[in-house]
Amino acid sequence: MQRIERIATTQQQSPDHLGVLRWYLRQWNNRLRLTRTAIWLPRGLLFGVLIGLVLSTISRLRPWLLQEELLRYSILSIILSSMITLLCIWLWPRKSHSAALDFDLRFGLQERISTAFELLTGQLNTSPIFHTLQIEDARIAAKKVNPKTALPVKFKRAEIFLLIVALIALFLSIWLENPFAQDILAQNALQEEIAERREELESIREQIEENPELTEEQIEELNQPIEEALETLENEDITQAEAGAALSEAERQLEEMSQDGLSQEEREAFREAGEQLSQNPDSEAVGESLQEPNLSEAAEELETLADQLDQLSAEEQQALADQLEAAADALEETNPELAQSLREAAEALRENDTQRAQESLQEASDTLQQQSAQNESQAQAAQQAQERIEESRRAMSEFNSESEAQDASQEQQEAQNSESQQAQQSDQQGQQGQEGQEGRQGQSEPSNQAPQGGQEGQSQQGEGGSQEGQNASDAQEAQTTTTQGRQGIEGEQQGQSQQGVGEQSGTQSGGSGAGDSGGSENSQNQGNGTAQNQPGQVDNRPGNDDQREYDPIYNPTRIGEDDTPDPEVSLSGEVTDDSGIPTQETNFNDSFEGTSTVPYNEVFNSYRGEVQKALESDYIPIGLRDLVRAYFTSIEPE
Amino acid sequence: MSNVPLEMSVEQFADYAQAIINEVHKVIVGQNELIRQVLICVIAGRHALLEGVPGLGKTMLVRTFAQTMNLRFARIQFTPDLMPADIVGTDVLEETEDGRKVFRFQPGPVFANLVLADEINRATPKTQSALLEAMQEKRVTVANTTYDLEPPFFVLATQNPLEMEGTYPLPEAQLDRFMFKINVPFPSATELVEIFNRTTGIENETPQPVVNGEDIIAMGQLALQVPIATPVNQYVARLIVATHPESPEASPKVKKFVRYGSSPRGGQALILGAKVNALLEGRYNVAFDDVRLIAPAVLRHRLLMNFEGLAEGISADEVIQDLLEHVPLEV
């Protein structure tokens, strides 16, 4: 008040009446904004609290926000709405003229202030004495105004009460446990895990692109599976299984490339060309190398062949020309340069131009060497990428196991409590079931089975999925189906031997899982299987806490433990039709050898995919799903 | 008119006004608002139409004002046989000393400072219109000769709202020349007692002149200098526009019951009256309240009611009240 007096005194002496008037207006404006703050700030807070309540309600109706996020967003909305309210109140511009008129009306100043303001700003004219009198009159009137009494700061009790109720409701809605909390945590963890996997894939892709030894085509070819996996992983609705499947698929494709750097078509073309050349004794070595395919060795053999051309008779040269021509035809589409060289060599041999034939063969050898070098780089890069993706996939699998183990423990607890009887039945069925390739070691002689193609024995190795809690016949059928594609026929083996690593579960076993054991239902275990682990024998009886712990009963890595360089497993067997007559599901030509070798780590992903489908189809009881899942995690190839 | 020393005049304005009111109150009991509105008209130099039943002291009021302000007063009793010449005057034939006969203008009662047109609606329109030129131009033309009226010149007319038989309602053009139409209210019982005491006793107070014509003119000049803020000016304009039923700002009652609204002269009267009122309030600026206070007196004779309004007996004051409630002070 003393300040007002001082300013008023000053303005009487100085002509800065406008400044004084503006000072009054500022004071009143601040007071007015304070009163508005008292009214609107609770409303702003209420708005923010209501937003928090809406978020909380939605989060309780569907998996969306965690408690911490809800708390964070609620506080944020409250702060934001309050800030916006305060900013609107305190920073909203007000023109002096309208403010003057507003305060004239609020304080009952009879338009003294607005008239004085217009007089001082030159918008209004009157006689000088009236000018002075009016402004003085306005100043005195303004001085009499007590803004604290004229503009009291009042809170609306009803709104404050409403705000408190809303705050309590918000607090309770955040504090009380959200039924979707576990789901949200799992979702978030999955998203983070997938994001990490995505980053890893990006890194792999960059590594491939920065590899100077690779051509554009090779980079594109190597990146294709990674791009596909990335595309799958970028889908926001992706599940754990889909993510794992995408990584597995990329890993599989890269693994194929890492073997020899050849595509399936190229490999097939080389094999066909090799077969053609193998029919001629002179080019047999080249043919065998191409069939493998071992391109560097084939190149060396071609050089050797070129050197030996002089020693061949005319007839032999003509025969060799035919074989070279046939090989060129086989390679025409996949390797036109090599095919051209071989064709030129064939033509030269037909024309008895040995020297030109040698040059052409030498050229073909160079082409093969060059391609071998390129393929080696690609294979190396593919292997590196495959190894990194494999690590990613394992990390994903570990994540799956951890997260699902938590879920499973809860589900199992519920299942044990509410479905104990059913669980016991499942346990019995599981004991009677078969565990695929880990079934047993032993011999079984199908009564309707005859040796095929000079084979004197059979070597069976069953691999396949296990079914627990299913009846024996279902398990056996599944095993038969899955193992049919994996059986190998190896004619050189003598005697009958069935090798299996696994266990015997129950007194009756429903077959070993080998596709050719048509009579496996009646088979008896005669081998010395190391029945040390029994995943099928899950004791679900109450009080047994060790029921989930078991060791892998079949470790594929053991196949190669005896320093066998090739981890592939050779299988022999026969395919029988329904009547038991041995059949062969391939073309029976002269060159058919009936050998099939499939690396374990290559087929594992397909099996795992099938298991995942089965798990998702609700075909396997809930209480046993984690067991199946854990089993397949345990037998993942290293 | 010479400039009046303003600072003094402002104080004198209040003194004079208060003195006039005090003197009038020596004769007139109560009727504060009536006296105030008449004073506003007098200071503004405009004319007023007083409407009230007989015996309320309308004529006494006007006569007292004239005495208080030391003005020449003329009273014209309007009757159906009153002729225009009876108001403005006429040329009469006179014989000079040398025996010649000449026409000499004999001024009528309009040649006064304060003219009381008593029961103005009883004269014919022709006679009523004789006042038109005097009221607006403040001059009179008789036989092609124009005579200026001496300032100040005011016409305070009265009319009786009850005895409508044999009356001639004032034409709109003439009504518009009255700044205010002032309703003379019936006095309260207390006031009546005082009136009886004053008028039936032996002591009769006589009002003394406290101002003269020049003072009244000076007061009017001073009132013109009162500043009016733009928002108030705009409010007056919105108010006038809103009296017209075709206007978007018109209030519901205006749209329903009014045939034609106020002329711009009504707006001028509003501002002028508000300025005088502000000074009477001791303020040096016009406020919304000044406008709202005098709005009924300014507008009630300027609103022409339509058939529906007349049929339903809607008074102009009701419409004006509705108007004041609907037209916002700020836009």
PDB file of C-alpha atoms in Angstrom, chain A residues 74-178:
ATOM      1  CA  SER A  74      -1.022 -40.555 -14.139  1.00  0.00           C
ATOM      2  CA  ILE A  75       1.503 -38.257 -12.506  1.00  0.00           C
ATOM      3  CA  LEU A  76       2.478 -37.005 -15.926  1.00  0.00           C
ATOM      4  CA  SER A  77      -1.117 -36.287 -16.905  1.00  0.00           C
ATOM      5  CA  ILE A  78      -1.784 -34.548 -13.606  1.00  0.00           C
ATOM      6  CA  ILE A  79       1.329 -32.422 -13.951  1.00  0.00           C
ATOM      7  CA  LEU A  80       0.610 -31.688 -17.593  1.00  0.00           C
ATOM      8  CA  SER A  81      -2.998 -30.710 -17.066  1.00  0.00           C
ATOM      9  CA  SER A  82      -2.009 -28.579 -14.100  1.00  0.00           C
ATOM     10  CA  MET A  83       0.762 -26.936 -16.068  1.00  0.00           C
ATOM     11  CA  ILE A  84      -1.526 -26.266 -19.009  1.00  0.00           C
ATOM     12  CA  THR A  85      -4.115 -24.815 -16.665  1.00  0.00           C
ATOM     13  CA  LEU A  86      -1.555 -22.585 -14.971  1.00  0.00           C
ATOM     14  CA  LEU A  87      -0.040 -21.539 -18.276  1.00  0.00           C
ATOM     15  CA  CYS A  88      -3.449 -20.665 -19.685  1.00  0.00           C
ATOM     16  CA  ILE A  89      -4.293 -18.653 -16.590  1.00  0.00           C
ATOM     17  CA  TRP A  90      -1.026 -16.828 -16.147  1.00  0.00           C
ATOM     18  CA  LEU A  91       0.220 -16.457 -19.708  1.00  0.00           C
ATOM     19  CA  TRP A  92      -3.024 -15.835 -21.537  1.00  0.00           C
ATOM     20  CA  PRO A  93      -2.569 -12.368 -23.022  1.00  0.00           C
ATOM     21  CA  ARG A  94      -4.980  -9.613 -21.988  1.00  0.00           C
ATOM     22  CA  LYS A  95      -5.224  -6.295 -23.726  1.00  0.00           C
ATOM     23  CA  SER A  96      -4.983  -3.315 -21.428  1.00  0.00           C
ATOM     24  CA  HIS A  97      -8.189  -1.773 -22.735  1.00  0.00           C
ATOM     25  CA  SER A  98     -10.273  -4.845 -22.184  1.00  0.00           C
ATOM     26  CA  ALA A  99      -8.611  -5.425 -18.818  1.00  0.00           C
ATOM     27  CA  ALA A 100      -9.412  -1.850 -17.792  1.00  0.00           C
ATOM     28  CA  LEU A 101     -13.046  -2.267 -18.767  1.00  0.00           C
ATOM     29  CA  ASP A 102     -13.173  -5.644 -17.050  1.00  0.00           C
ATOM     30  CA  PHE A 103     -11.906  -4.194 -13.781  1.00  0.00           C
ATOM     31  CA  ASP A 104     -14.250  -1.220 -14.129  1.00  0.00           C
ATOM     32  CA  LEU A 105     -17.133  -3.639 -14.150  1.00  0.00           C
ATOM     33  CA  ARG A 106     -15.694  -5.960 -11.483  1.00  0.00           C
ATOM     34  CA  PHE A 107     -14.890  -3.195  -9.017  1.00  0.00           C
ATOM     35  CA  GLY A 108     -17.819  -0.907  -9.886  1.00  0.00           C
ATOM     36  CA  LEU A 109     -15.497   1.880 -10.962  1.00  0.00           C
ATOM     37  CA  GLN A 110     -18.104   3.343 -13.312  1.00  0.00           C
ATOM     38  CA  GLU A 111     -15.807   3.063 -16.330  1.00  0.00           C
ATOM     39  CA  ARG A 112     -13.343   5.511 -14.799  1.00  0.00           C
ATOM     40  CA  ILE A 113     -10.305   3.355 -15.563  1.00  0.00           C
ATOM     41  CA  SER A 114     -11.192   2.542 -19.160  1.00  0.00           C
ATOM     42  CA  THR A 115     -12.030   6.183 -19.853  1.00  0.00           C
ATOM     43  CA  ALA A 116      -8.773   7.335 -18.296  1.00  0.00           C
ATOM     44  CA  PHE A 117      -6.868   4.705 -20.238  1.00  0.00           C
ATOM     45  CA  GLU A 118      -8.378   5.927 -23.493  1.00  0.00           C
ATOM     46  CA  LEU A 119      -7.647   9.506 -22.584  1.00  0.00           C
ATOM     47  CA  LEU A 120      -4.043   8.656 -21.758  1.00  0.00           C
ATOM     48  CA  THR A 121      -3.532   6.605 -24.894  1.00  0.00           C
ATOM     49  CA  GLY A 122      -5.004   9.348 -27.049  1.00  0.00           C
ATOM     50  CA  GLN A 123      -8.038   7.396 -28.160  1.00  0.00           C
ATOM     51  CA  LEU A 124     -10.344   9.935 -26.567  1.00  0.00           C
ATOM     52  CA  ASN A 125     -10.180  13.692 -26.508  1.00  0.00           C
ATOM     53  CA  THR A 126     -11.613  16.242 -24.157  1.00  0.00           C
ATOM     54  CA  SER A 127     -10.612  19.576 -22.674  1.00  0.00           C
ATOM     55  CA  PRO A 128      -7.289  19.587 -20.810  1.00  0.00           C
ATOM     56  CA  ILE A 129      -8.869  20.343 -17.470  1.00  0.00           C
ATOM     57  CA  PHE A 130     -11.447  17.614 -17.851  1.00  0.00           C
ATOM     58  CA  HIS A 131      -8.600  15.331 -18.940  1.00  0.00           C
ATOM     59  CA  THR A 132      -6.749  16.032 -15.715  1.00  0.00           C
ATOM     60  CA  LEU A 133      -9.839  15.810 -13.566  1.00  0.00           C
ATOM     61  CA  GLN A 134     -10.928  12.513 -15.054  1.00  0.00           C
ATOM     62  CA  ILE A 135      -7.517  10.880 -14.695  1.00  0.00           C
ATOM     63  CA  GLU A 136      -7.189  12.088 -11.153  1.00  0.00           C
ATOM     64  CA  ASP A 137     -10.666  10.815 -10.436  1.00  0.00           C
ATOM     65  CA  ALA A 138      -9.721   7.447 -11.931  1.00  0.00           C
ATOM     66  CA  ARG A 139      -6.505   7.301  -9.893  1.00  0.00           C
ATOM     67  CA  ILE A 140      -8.345   8.003  -6.680  1.00  0.00           C
ATOM     68  CA  ALA A 141     -10.963   5.407  -7.514  1.00  0.00           C
ATOM     69  CA  ALA A 142      -8.263   2.853  -8.345  1.00  0.00           C
ATOM     70  CA  LYS A 143      -6.469   3.596  -5.126  1.00  0.00           C
ATOM     71  CA  LYS A 144      -9.594   2.873  -3.143  1.00  0.00           C
ATOM     72  CA  VAL A 145      -9.857  -0.587  -4.626  1.00  0.00           C
ATOM     73  CA  ASN A 146      -8.649  -3.359  -2.361  1.00  0.00           C
ATOM     74  CA  PRO A 147      -8.086  -6.285  -4.689  1.00  0.00           C
ATOM     75  CA  LYS A 148      -7.896  -8.768  -1.834  1.00  0.00           C
ATOM     76  CA  THR A 149     -11.461  -8.048  -0.800  1.00  0.00           C
ATOM     77  CA  ALA A 150     -12.715  -7.310  -4.288  1.00  0.00           C
ATOM     78  CA  LEU A 151     -11.169 -10.473  -5.721  1.00  0.00           C
ATOM     79  CA  PRO A 152     -11.112 -13.001  -2.900  1.00  0.00           C
ATOM     80  CA  VAL A 153      -9.342 -16.304  -3.456  1.00  0.00           C
ATOM     81  CA  LYS A 154     -12.073 -18.874  -3.062  1.00  0.00           C
ATOM     82  CA  PHE A 155     -11.997 -22.596  -3.537  1.00  0.00           C
ATOM     83  CA  LYS A 156     -15.104 -24.433  -4.557  1.00  0.00           C
ATOM     84  CA  ARG A 157     -15.653 -27.048  -1.900  1.00  0.00           C
ATOM     85  CA  ALA A 158     -17.628 -29.390  -4.114  1.00  0.00           C
ATOM     86  CA  GLU A 159     -14.860 -29.465  -6.688  1.00  0.00           C
ATOM     87  CA  ILE A 160     -12.171 -29.965  -4.063  1.00  0.00           C
ATOM     88  CA  PHE A 161     -14.175 -32.841  -2.622  1.00  0.00           C
ATOM     89  CA  LEU A 162     -14.576 -34.333  -6.084  1.00  0.00           C
ATOM     90  CA  LEU A 163     -10.838 -34.013  -6.648  1.00  0.00           C
ATOM     91  CA  ILE A 164     -10.050 -35.794  -3.412  1.00  0.00           C
ATOM     92  CA  VAL A 165     -12.442 -38.617  -4.257  1.00  0.00           C
ATOM     93  CA  ALA A 166     -10.921 -38.950  -7.708  1.00  0.00           C
ATOM     94  CA  LEU A 167      -7.414 -38.986  -6.245  1.00  0.00           C
ATOM     95  CA  ILE A 168      -8.355 -41.734  -3.820  1.00  0.00           C
ATOM     96  CA  ALA A 169      -9.939 -43.721  -6.615  1.00  0.00           C
ATOM     97  CA  LEU A 170      -6.824 -43.285  -8.742  1.00  0.00           C
ATOM     98  CA  PHE A 171      -4.566 -44.300  -5.879  1.00  0.00           C
ATOM     99  CA  LEU A 172      -6.611 -47.424  -5.253  1.00  0.00           C
ATOM    100  CA  SER A 173      -6.772 -48.335  -8.901  1.00  0.00           C
ATOM    101  CA  ILE A 174      -2.982 -48.095  -9.130  1.00  0.00           C
ATOM    102  CA  TRP A 175      -2.229 -49.674  -5.780  1.00  0.00           C
ATOM    103  CA  LEU A 176      -4.523 -52.672  -6.177  1.00  0.00           C
ATOM    104  CA  GLU A 177      -2.983 -55.515  -8.117  1.00  0.00           C
ATOM    105  CA  ASN A 178      -3.647 -55.531 -11.829  1.00  0.00           C
TER     106      ASN A 178
END
